mmCIF file with all atom_site columns, C-alpha atoms in Angstrom:
data_model
loop_
_atom_site.group_PDB
_atom_site.id
_atom_site.type_symbol
_atom_site.label_atom_id
_atom_site.label_alt_id
_atom_site.label_comp_id
_atom_site.label_asym_id
_atom_site.label_entity_id
_atom_site.label_seq_id
_atom_site.pdbx_PDB_ins_code
_atom_site.Cartn_x
_atom_site.Cartn_y
_atom_site.Cartn_z
_atom_site.occupancy
_atom_site.B_iso_or_equiv
_atom_site.pdbx_formal_charge
_atom_site.auth_seq_id
_atom_site.auth_comp_id
_atom_site.auth_asym_id
_atom_site.auth_atom_id
_atom_site.pdbx_PDB_model_num
ATOM 1   C CA . MET A 1 1   ? 3.843   10.805  -21.655 1.00 0.00 ? 1   MET A CA 1
ATOM 2   C CA . LYS A 1 2   ? 7.395   9.992   -19.859 1.00 0.00 ? 2   LYS A CA 1
ATOM 3   C CA . THR A 1 3   ? 7.734   7.792   -16.821 1.00 0.00 ? 3   THR A CA 1
ATOM 4   C CA . PHE A 1 4   ? 10.593  8.343   -14.534 1.00 0.00 ? 4   PHE A CA 1
ATOM 5   C CA . TYR A 1 5   ? 11.632  5.538   -12.431 1.00 0.00 ? 5   TYR A CA 1
ATOM 6   C CA . THR A 1 6   ? 13.988  4.469   -9.727  1.00 0.00 ? 6   THR A CA 1
ATOM 7   C CA . HIS A 1 7   ? 14.458  1.540   -7.389  1.00 0.00 ? 7   HIS A CA 1
ATOM 8   C CA . PHE A 1 8   ? 14.615  1.671   -3.607  1.00 0.00 ? 8   PHE A CA 1
ATOM 9   C CA . PRO A 1 9   ? 16.243  -1.217  -1.602  1.00 0.00 ? 9   PRO A CA 1
ATOM 10  C CA . SER A 1 10  ? 14.095  -2.363  1.326   1.00 0.00 ? 10  SER A CA 1
ATOM 11  C CA . PRO A 1 11  ? 13.554  -5.089  3.818   1.00 0.00 ? 11  PRO A CA 1
ATOM 12  C CA . ILE A 1 12  ? 11.173  -6.570  1.861   1.00 0.00 ? 12  ILE A CA 1
ATOM 13  C CA . GLY A 1 13  ? 13.165  -6.437  -1.429  1.00 0.00 ? 13  GLY A CA 1
ATOM 14  C CA . PRO A 1 14  ? 13.483  -3.938  -4.142  1.00 0.00 ? 14  PRO A CA 1
ATOM 15  C CA . LEU A 1 15  ? 11.074  -1.505  -4.621  1.00 0.00 ? 15  LEU A CA 1
ATOM 16  C CA . LEU A 1 16  ? 10.188  -0.029  -8.011  1.00 0.00 ? 16  LEU A CA 1
ATOM 17  C CA . LEU A 1 17  ? 9.168   3.597   -7.817  1.00 0.00 ? 17  LEU A CA 1
ATOM 18  C CA . MET A 1 18  ? 7.543   5.343   -10.813 1.00 0.00 ? 18  MET A CA 1
ATOM 19  C CA . SER A 1 19  ? 6.727   9.210   -11.401 1.00 0.00 ? 19  SER A CA 1
ATOM 20  C CA . ASP A 1 20  ? 5.340   11.376  -13.926 1.00 0.00 ? 20  ASP A CA 1
ATOM 21  C CA . GLY A 1 21  ? 7.572   13.902  -12.767 1.00 0.00 ? 21  GLY A CA 1
ATOM 22  C CA . LYS A 1 22  ? 5.324   15.694  -10.458 1.00 0.00 ? 22  LYS A CA 1
ATOM 23  C CA . ALA A 1 23  ? 4.027   12.835  -8.709  1.00 0.00 ? 23  ALA A CA 1
ATOM 24  C CA . LEU A 1 24  ? 4.298   9.213   -7.391  1.00 0.00 ? 24  LEU A CA 1
ATOM 25  C CA . THR A 1 25  ? 2.330   6.980   -9.733  1.00 0.00 ? 25  THR A CA 1
ATOM 26  C CA . GLY A 1 26  ? 3.540   3.610   -8.874  1.00 0.00 ? 26  GLY A CA 1
ATOM 27  C CA . LEU A 1 27  ? 5.421   1.652   -6.035  1.00 0.00 ? 27  LEU A CA 1
ATOM 28  C CA . HIS A 1 28  ? 5.699   -2.127  -6.840  1.00 0.00 ? 28  HIS A CA 1
ATOM 29  C CA . THR A 1 29  ? 7.452   -4.737  -5.242  1.00 0.00 ? 29  THR A CA 1
ATOM 30  C CA . SER A 1 30  ? 9.500   -7.110  -7.290  1.00 0.00 ? 30  SER A CA 1
ATOM 31  C CA . ARG A 1 31  ? 6.922   -9.919  -7.376  1.00 0.00 ? 31  ARG A CA 1
ATOM 32  C CA . ASP A 1 32  ? 3.889   -7.531  -7.702  1.00 0.00 ? 32  ASP A CA 1
ATOM 33  C CA . LYS A 1 33  ? 1.777   -9.510  -10.179 1.00 0.00 ? 33  LYS A CA 1
ATOM 34  C CA . TYR A 1 34  ? 0.379   -6.166  -11.540 1.00 0.00 ? 34  TYR A CA 1
ATOM 35  C CA . LYS A 1 35  ? 3.727   -4.189  -11.977 1.00 0.00 ? 35  LYS A CA 1
ATOM 36  C CA . PRO A 1 36  ? 3.757   -2.547  -15.455 1.00 0.00 ? 36  PRO A CA 1
ATOM 37  C CA . LYS A 1 37  ? 6.407   -3.731  -17.968 1.00 0.00 ? 37  LYS A CA 1
ATOM 38  C CA . GLN A 1 38  ? 9.056   -1.094  -18.719 1.00 0.00 ? 38  GLN A CA 1
ATOM 39  C CA . GLY A 1 39  ? 8.411   0.655   -21.815 1.00 0.00 ? 39  GLY A CA 1
ATOM 40  C CA . PRO A 1 40  ? 10.798  2.845   -24.157 1.00 0.00 ? 40  PRO A CA 1
ATOM 41  C CA . GLU A 1 41  ? 9.604   6.010   -22.689 1.00 0.00 ? 41  GLU A CA 1
ATOM 42  C CA . TRP A 1 42  ? 10.809  5.162   -19.224 1.00 0.00 ? 42  TRP A CA 1
ATOM 43  C CA . ILE A 1 43  ? 13.649  7.275   -18.037 1.00 0.00 ? 43  ILE A CA 1
ATOM 44  C CA . GLU A 1 44  ? 15.728  6.127   -15.034 1.00 0.00 ? 44  GLU A CA 1
ATOM 45  C CA . ASP A 1 45  ? 16.325  9.147   -12.849 1.00 0.00 ? 45  ASP A CA 1
ATOM 46  C CA . ALA A 1 46  ? 16.716  9.082   -9.101  1.00 0.00 ? 46  ALA A CA 1
ATOM 47  C CA . SER A 1 47  ? 16.470  12.676  -8.686  1.00 0.00 ? 47  SER A CA 1
ATOM 48  C CA . ALA A 1 48  ? 13.019  12.973  -10.460 1.00 0.00 ? 48  ALA A CA 1
ATOM 49  C CA . THR A 1 49  ? 10.269  14.482  -8.470  1.00 0.00 ? 49  THR A CA 1
ATOM 50  C CA . PRO A 1 50  ? 9.191   13.148  -5.869  1.00 0.00 ? 50  PRO A CA 1
ATOM 51  C CA . PHE A 1 51  ? 11.669  10.323  -5.658  1.00 0.00 ? 51  PHE A CA 1
ATOM 52  C CA . PRO A 1 52  ? 14.368  11.981  -3.092  1.00 0.00 ? 52  PRO A CA 1
ATOM 53  C CA . GLU A 1 53  ? 11.328  12.555  -0.858  1.00 0.00 ? 53  GLU A CA 1
ATOM 54  C CA . THR A 1 54  ? 9.702   9.253   -1.380  1.00 0.00 ? 54  THR A CA 1
ATOM 55  C CA . ALA A 1 55  ? 12.925  7.511   -0.452  1.00 0.00 ? 55  ALA A CA 1
ATOM 56  C CA . ARG A 1 56  ? 13.688  9.684   2.515   1.00 0.00 ? 56  ARG A CA 1
ATOM 57  C CA . GLN A 1 57  ? 9.827   8.742   3.879   1.00 0.00 ? 57  GLN A CA 1
ATOM 58  C CA . LEU A 1 58  ? 10.218  5.125   2.889   1.00 0.00 ? 58  LEU A CA 1
ATOM 59  C CA . ARG A 1 59  ? 13.551  5.030   5.018   1.00 0.00 ? 59  ARG A CA 1
ATOM 60  C CA . GLU A 1 60  ? 11.754  6.534   7.989   1.00 0.00 ? 60  GLU A CA 1
ATOM 61  C CA . TYR A 1 61  ? 8.910   4.085   7.481   1.00 0.00 ? 61  TYR A CA 1
ATOM 62  C CA . PHE A 1 62  ? 11.221  0.979   7.303   1.00 0.00 ? 62  PHE A CA 1
ATOM 63  C CA . ASP A 1 63  ? 13.249  2.518   10.294  1.00 0.00 ? 63  ASP A CA 1
ATOM 64  C CA . GLY A 1 64  ? 9.720   2.617   12.443  1.00 0.00 ? 64  GLY A CA 1
ATOM 65  C CA . ALA A 1 65  ? 9.801   6.428   12.711  1.00 0.00 ? 65  ALA A CA 1
ATOM 66  C CA . ARG A 1 66  ? 7.002   7.169   9.966   1.00 0.00 ? 66  ARG A CA 1
ATOM 67  C CA . GLN A 1 67  ? 3.452   5.584   9.845   1.00 0.00 ? 67  GLN A CA 1
ATOM 68  C CA . LYS A 1 68  ? 2.109   8.060   7.183   1.00 0.00 ? 68  LYS A CA 1
ATOM 69  C CA . PHE A 1 69  ? 3.313   9.433   4.145   1.00 0.00 ? 69  PHE A CA 1
ATOM 70  C CA . ASP A 1 70  ? 2.714   12.701  2.347   1.00 0.00 ? 70  ASP A CA 1
ATOM 71  C CA . VAL A 1 71  ? 4.330   12.591  -0.806  1.00 0.00 ? 71  VAL A CA 1
ATOM 72  C CA . PRO A 1 72  ? 2.285   13.710  -4.070  1.00 0.00 ? 72  PRO A CA 1
ATOM 73  C CA . LEU A 1 73  ? 0.342   10.798  -5.562  1.00 0.00 ? 73  LEU A CA 1
ATOM 74  C CA . ALA A 1 74  ? -1.166  10.419  -8.921  1.00 0.00 ? 74  ALA A CA 1
ATOM 75  C CA . PRO A 1 75  ? -2.438  6.794   -9.344  1.00 0.00 ? 75  PRO A CA 1
ATOM 76  C CA . ASP A 1 76  ? -4.204  5.998   -12.429 1.00 0.00 ? 76  ASP A CA 1
ATOM 77  C CA . GLY A 1 77  ? -7.461  4.201   -11.700 1.00 0.00 ? 77  GLY A CA 1
ATOM 78  C CA . THR A 1 78  ? -11.255 4.509   -12.145 1.00 0.00 ? 78  THR A CA 1
ATOM 79  C CA . ASP A 1 79  ? -13.451 6.560   -10.056 1.00 0.00 ? 79  ASP A CA 1
ATOM 80  C CA . PHE A 1 80  ? -14.118 3.803   -7.689  1.00 0.00 ? 80  PHE A CA 1
ATOM 81  C CA . GLN A 1 81  ? -10.588 2.444   -7.344  1.00 0.00 ? 81  GLN A CA 1
ATOM 82  C CA . ILE A 1 82  ? -9.490  5.982   -6.460  1.00 0.00 ? 82  ILE A CA 1
ATOM 83  C CA . ARG A 1 83  ? -12.213 6.044   -3.750  1.00 0.00 ? 83  ARG A CA 1
ATOM 84  C CA . VAL A 1 84  ? -11.163 2.893   -2.496  1.00 0.00 ? 84  VAL A CA 1
ATOM 85  C CA . TRP A 1 85  ? -7.377  3.746   -2.425  1.00 0.00 ? 85  TRP A CA 1
ATOM 86  C CA . LYS A 1 86  ? -8.257  7.020   -0.744  1.00 0.00 ? 86  LYS A CA 1
ATOM 87  C CA . GLU A 1 87  ? -9.951  5.369   1.790   1.00 0.00 ? 87  GLU A CA 1
ATOM 88  C CA . LEU A 1 88  ? -6.863  2.988   2.467   1.00 0.00 ? 88  LEU A CA 1
ATOM 89  C CA . CYS A 1 89  ? -5.006  5.807   3.484   1.00 0.00 ? 89  CYS A CA 1
ATOM 90  C CA . ASN A 1 90  ? -7.323  6.246   6.713   1.00 0.00 ? 90  ASN A CA 1
ATOM 91  C CA . ILE A 1 91  ? -6.315  2.999   8.147   1.00 0.00 ? 91  ILE A CA 1
ATOM 92  C CA . PRO A 1 92  ? -4.008  3.823   11.127  1.00 0.00 ? 92  PRO A CA 1
ATOM 93  C CA . CYS A 1 93  ? -0.670  1.854   10.916  1.00 0.00 ? 93  CYS A CA 1
ATOM 94  C CA . GLY A 1 94  ? -0.539  -1.277  12.821  1.00 0.00 ? 94  GLY A CA 1
ATOM 95  C CA . GLU A 1 95  ? -4.399  -1.980  12.088  1.00 0.00 ? 95  GLU A CA 1
ATOM 96  C CA . THR A 1 96  ? -6.527  -3.653  9.960   1.00 0.00 ? 96  THR A CA 1
ATOM 97  C CA . ILE A 1 97  ? -9.731  -3.735  8.547   1.00 0.00 ? 97  ILE A CA 1
ATOM 98  C CA . SER A 1 98  ? -11.943 -6.086  6.575   1.00 0.00 ? 98  SER A CA 1
ATOM 99  C CA . TYR A 1 99  ? -12.964 -5.799  2.835   1.00 0.00 ? 99  TYR A CA 1
ATOM 100 C CA . ALA A 1 100 ? -16.619 -5.366  4.075   1.00 0.00 ? 100 ALA A CA 1
ATOM 101 C CA . GLU A 1 101 ? -15.598 -2.705  6.645   1.00 0.00 ? 101 GLU A CA 1
ATOM 102 C CA . LEU A 1 102 ? -13.846 -1.070  3.731   1.00 0.00 ? 102 LEU A CA 1
ATOM 103 C CA . ALA A 1 103 ? -16.835 -1.332  1.288   1.00 0.00 ? 103 ALA A CA 1
ATOM 104 C CA . ARG A 1 104 ? -18.865 0.379   4.282   1.00 0.00 ? 104 ARG A CA 1
ATOM 105 C CA . ARG A 1 105 ? -16.387 3.175   4.646   1.00 0.00 ? 105 ARG A CA 1
ATOM 106 C CA . ILE A 1 106 ? -16.724 4.235   0.872   1.00 0.00 ? 106 ILE A CA 1
ATOM 107 C CA . GLY A 1 107 ? -20.436 3.954   1.355   1.00 0.00 ? 107 GLY A CA 1
ATOM 108 C CA . ASN A 1 108 ? -21.305 0.576   -0.504  1.00 0.00 ? 108 ASN A CA 1
ATOM 109 C CA . ALA A 1 109 ? -21.756 -2.085  1.991   1.00 0.00 ? 109 ALA A CA 1
ATOM 110 C CA . ASN A 1 110 ? -22.640 -4.513  -0.477  1.00 0.00 ? 110 ASN A CA 1
ATOM 111 C CA . ALA A 1 111 ? -19.200 -3.884  -2.736  1.00 0.00 ? 111 ALA A CA 1
ATOM 112 C CA . SER A 1 112 ? -16.975 -6.080  -0.821  1.00 0.00 ? 112 SER A CA 1
ATOM 113 C CA . ARG A 1 113 ? -15.686 -8.220  -3.856  1.00 0.00 ? 113 ARG A CA 1
ATOM 114 C CA . ALA A 1 114 ? -15.497 -4.872  -5.787  1.00 0.00 ? 114 ALA A CA 1
ATOM 115 C CA . VAL A 1 115 ? -13.402 -3.307  -3.103  1.00 0.00 ? 115 VAL A CA 1
ATOM 116 C CA . GLY A 1 116 ? -11.164 -6.535  -3.074  1.00 0.00 ? 116 GLY A CA 1
ATOM 117 C CA . MET A 1 117 ? -10.535 -6.124  -6.851  1.00 0.00 ? 117 MET A CA 1
ATOM 118 C CA . ALA A 1 118 ? -9.694  -2.286  -6.292  1.00 0.00 ? 118 ALA A CA 1
ATOM 119 C CA . ASN A 1 119 ? -7.358  -3.037  -3.493  1.00 0.00 ? 119 ASN A CA 1
ATOM 120 C CA . SER A 1 120 ? -5.629  -5.625  -5.458  1.00 0.00 ? 120 SER A CA 1
ATOM 121 C CA . ARG A 1 121 ? -5.031  -3.059  -8.338  1.00 0.00 ? 121 ARG A CA 1
ATOM 122 C CA . ASN A 1 122 ? -3.511  -0.512  -6.183  1.00 0.00 ? 122 ASN A CA 1
ATOM 123 C CA . PRO A 1 123 ? -0.472  0.888   -7.961  1.00 0.00 ? 123 PRO A CA 1
ATOM 124 C CA . LEU A 1 124 ? 0.978   2.546   -4.731  1.00 0.00 ? 124 LEU A CA 1
ATOM 125 C CA . SER A 1 125 ? 1.705   -0.361  -2.524  1.00 0.00 ? 125 SER A CA 1
ATOM 126 C CA . ILE A 1 126 ? 2.810   0.737   1.082   1.00 0.00 ? 126 ILE A CA 1
ATOM 127 C CA . ILE A 1 127 ? 2.223   4.022   0.721   1.00 0.00 ? 127 ILE A CA 1
ATOM 128 C CA . VAL A 1 128 ? -1.499  3.504   -0.238  1.00 0.00 ? 128 VAL A CA 1
ATOM 129 C CA . PRO A 1 129 ? -1.362  0.651   2.616   1.00 0.00 ? 129 PRO A CA 1
ATOM 130 C CA . CYS A 1 130 ? -3.566  -1.919  0.906   1.00 0.00 ? 130 CYS A CA 1
ATOM 131 C CA . HIS A 1 131 ? -1.841  -4.689  3.082   1.00 0.00 ? 131 HIS A CA 1
ATOM 132 C CA . ARG A 1 132 ? -3.870  -3.438  6.008   1.00 0.00 ? 132 ARG A CA 1
ATOM 133 C CA . VAL A 1 133 ? -6.954  -5.261  4.756   1.00 0.00 ? 133 VAL A CA 1
ATOM 134 C CA . ILE A 1 134 ? -7.527  -8.637  5.548   1.00 0.00 ? 134 ILE A CA 1
ATOM 135 C CA . GLY A 1 135 ? -10.677 -11.185 5.246   1.00 0.00 ? 135 GLY A CA 1
ATOM 136 C CA . ALA A 1 136 ? -13.678 -11.139 7.402   1.00 0.00 ? 136 ALA A CA 1
ATOM 137 C CA . ASP A 1 137 ? -12.425 -14.064 9.521   1.00 0.00 ? 137 ASP A CA 1
ATOM 138 C CA . GLY A 1 138 ? -9.008  -12.354 10.261  1.00 0.00 ? 138 GLY A CA 1
ATOM 139 C CA . SER A 1 139 ? -6.972  -14.364 7.640   1.00 0.00 ? 139 SER A CA 1
ATOM 140 C CA . LEU A 1 140 ? -4.491  -12.713 5.402   1.00 0.00 ? 140 LEU A CA 1
ATOM 141 C CA . THR A 1 141 ? -5.885  -12.800 2.031   1.00 0.00 ? 141 THR A CA 1
ATOM 142 C CA . GLY A 1 142 ? -4.450  -11.554 -1.374  1.00 0.00 ? 142 GLY A CA 1
ATOM 143 C CA . TYR A 1 143 ? -1.687  -9.264  -1.752  1.00 0.00 ? 143 TYR A CA 1
ATOM 144 C CA . ALA A 1 144 ? -0.143  -8.504  -5.258  1.00 0.00 ? 144 ALA A CA 1
ATOM 145 C CA . GLY A 1 145 ? 3.270   -8.463  -3.843  1.00 0.00 ? 145 GLY A CA 1
ATOM 146 C CA . GLY A 1 146 ? 2.777   -11.888 -2.116  1.00 0.00 ? 146 GLY A CA 1
ATOM 147 C CA . LEU A 1 147 ? 1.377   -12.897 1.482   1.00 0.00 ? 147 LEU A CA 1
ATOM 148 C CA . ASP A 1 148 ? 4.732   -13.231 2.776   1.00 0.00 ? 148 ASP A CA 1
ATOM 149 C CA . ARG A 1 149 ? 5.468   -9.656  2.072   1.00 0.00 ? 149 ARG A CA 1
ATOM 150 C CA . LYS A 1 150 ? 1.771   -8.615  3.419   1.00 0.00 ? 150 LYS A CA 1
ATOM 151 C CA . ARG A 1 151 ? 2.561   -10.594 6.528   1.00 0.00 ? 151 ARG A CA 1
ATOM 152 C CA . ALA A 1 152 ? 6.169   -8.733  7.043   1.00 0.00 ? 152 ALA A CA 1
ATOM 153 C CA . LEU A 1 153 ? 4.699   -5.097  6.524   1.00 0.00 ? 153 LEU A CA 1
ATOM 154 C CA . LEU A 1 154 ? 1.985   -5.692  9.034   1.00 0.00 ? 154 LEU A CA 1
ATOM 155 C CA . ALA A 1 155 ? 4.501   -7.353  11.679  1.00 0.00 ? 155 ALA A CA 1
ATOM 156 C CA . HIS A 1 156 ? 6.743   -4.406  11.118  1.00 0.00 ? 156 HIS A CA 1
ATOM 157 C CA . GLU A 1 157 ? 3.832   -1.873  11.621  1.00 0.00 ? 157 GLU A CA 1
ATOM 158 C CA . VAL A 1 158 ? 2.778   -3.351  14.653  1.00 0.00 ? 158 VAL A CA 1
ATOM 159 C CA . ASN A 1 159 ? 6.168   -3.567  16.228  1.00 0.00 ? 159 ASN A CA 1
ATOM 160 C CA . ALA A 1 160 ? 6.784   0.124   14.899  1.00 0.00 ? 160 ALA A CA 1
ATOM 161 C CA . SER A 1 161 ? 3.472   1.557   16.428  1.00 0.00 ? 161 SER A CA 1
ATOM 162 C CA . GLY A 1 162 ? 3.556   -0.820  19.404  1.00 0.00 ? 162 GLY A CA 1
ATOM 163 C CA . THR A 1 163 ? 0.147   -2.451  18.987  1.00 0.00 ? 163 THR A CA 1
ATOM 164 C CA . ARG A 1 164 ? -0.232  -5.763  20.553  1.00 0.00 ? 164 ARG A CA 1
ATOM 165 C CA . ASP A 1 165 ? -3.747  -6.908  20.285  1.00 0.00 ? 165 ASP A CA 1
ATOM 166 C CA . GLU A 1 166 ? -4.561  -10.605 18.735  1.00 0.00 ? 166 GLU A CA 1
ATOM 167 C CA . VAL A 1 167 ? -6.836  -10.528 15.876  1.00 0.00 ? 167 VAL A CA 1
ATOM 168 C CA . ARG A 1 168 ? -9.330  -13.232 16.982  1.00 0.00 ? 168 ARG A CA 1
ATOM 169 C CA . GLY A 1 169 ? -11.506 -12.543 13.573  1.00 0.00 ? 169 GLY A CA 1
ATOM 170 C CA . ALA A 1 170 ? -12.669 -9.709  11.972  1.00 0.00 ? 170 ALA A CA 1
ATOM 171 C CA . ARG A 1 171 ? -15.593 -7.765  13.850  1.00 0.00 ? 171 ARG A CA 1
ATOM 172 C CA . GLU A 1 172 ? -17.266 -5.611  11.481  1.00 0.00 ? 172 GLU A CA 1
ATOM 173 C CA . GLY A 1 173 ? -17.283 -1.790  12.053  1.00 0.00 ? 173 GLY A CA 1
ATOM 174 C CA . ARG A 1 174 ? -14.206 -2.015  14.195  1.00 0.00 ? 174 ARG A CA 1
ATOM 175 C CA . ASN A 1 175 ? -10.305 -1.496  13.435  1.00 0.00 ? 175 ASN A CA 1
ATOM 176 C CA . LEU A 1 176 ? -8.429  -4.883  14.147  1.00 0.00 ? 176 LEU A CA 1
ATOM 177 C CA . ARG A 1 177 ? -4.819  -5.269  15.198  1.00 0.00 ? 177 ARG A CA 1
ATOM 178 C CA . LEU A 1 178 ? -2.406  -7.854  14.624  1.00 0.00 ? 178 LEU A CA 1
ATOM 179 C CA . PHE A 1 179 ? 0.212   -8.842  16.839  1.00 0.00 ? 179 PHE A CA 1
ATOM 180 C CA . ALA A 1 180 ? 3.741   -9.554  15.969  1.00 0.00 ? 180 ALA A CA 1
#
């Protein structure tokens, strides 16, 4: 299977975009600890589908004009991971939830750790917003691209969305907002 790729310059550093020629299969930061290694079958082509549209939407996001993405996605994962990743897309821009709340939302309240592992393996950083999940105590926990990037993305979203409520610890069952 061919893998198309390109790079997108962003305020949090260069992003690696990957595609199967039909849908986005990966979006990784330069320090993403789970970023795949480039193989001989990889083809650099910034015009491959859906790179031009993805780049446009990422520019809008970083300019503060976009809060949700609508490019075709095809992440490779288990059924459980896919369920978690789909639910991540329901967390509004500028808001956060805990891993426990995410587990409840997918119908398995006892799966916080498994949800955390699935979250860490999200191959579509930013577009599938795994950075919006925080610890039960409101702390910023794990992010494959580094906590500094997670903090920067959340601060950007708070500024772009206009949310200003301070997080005083995760309250199960409600969305939390971070302040800039």
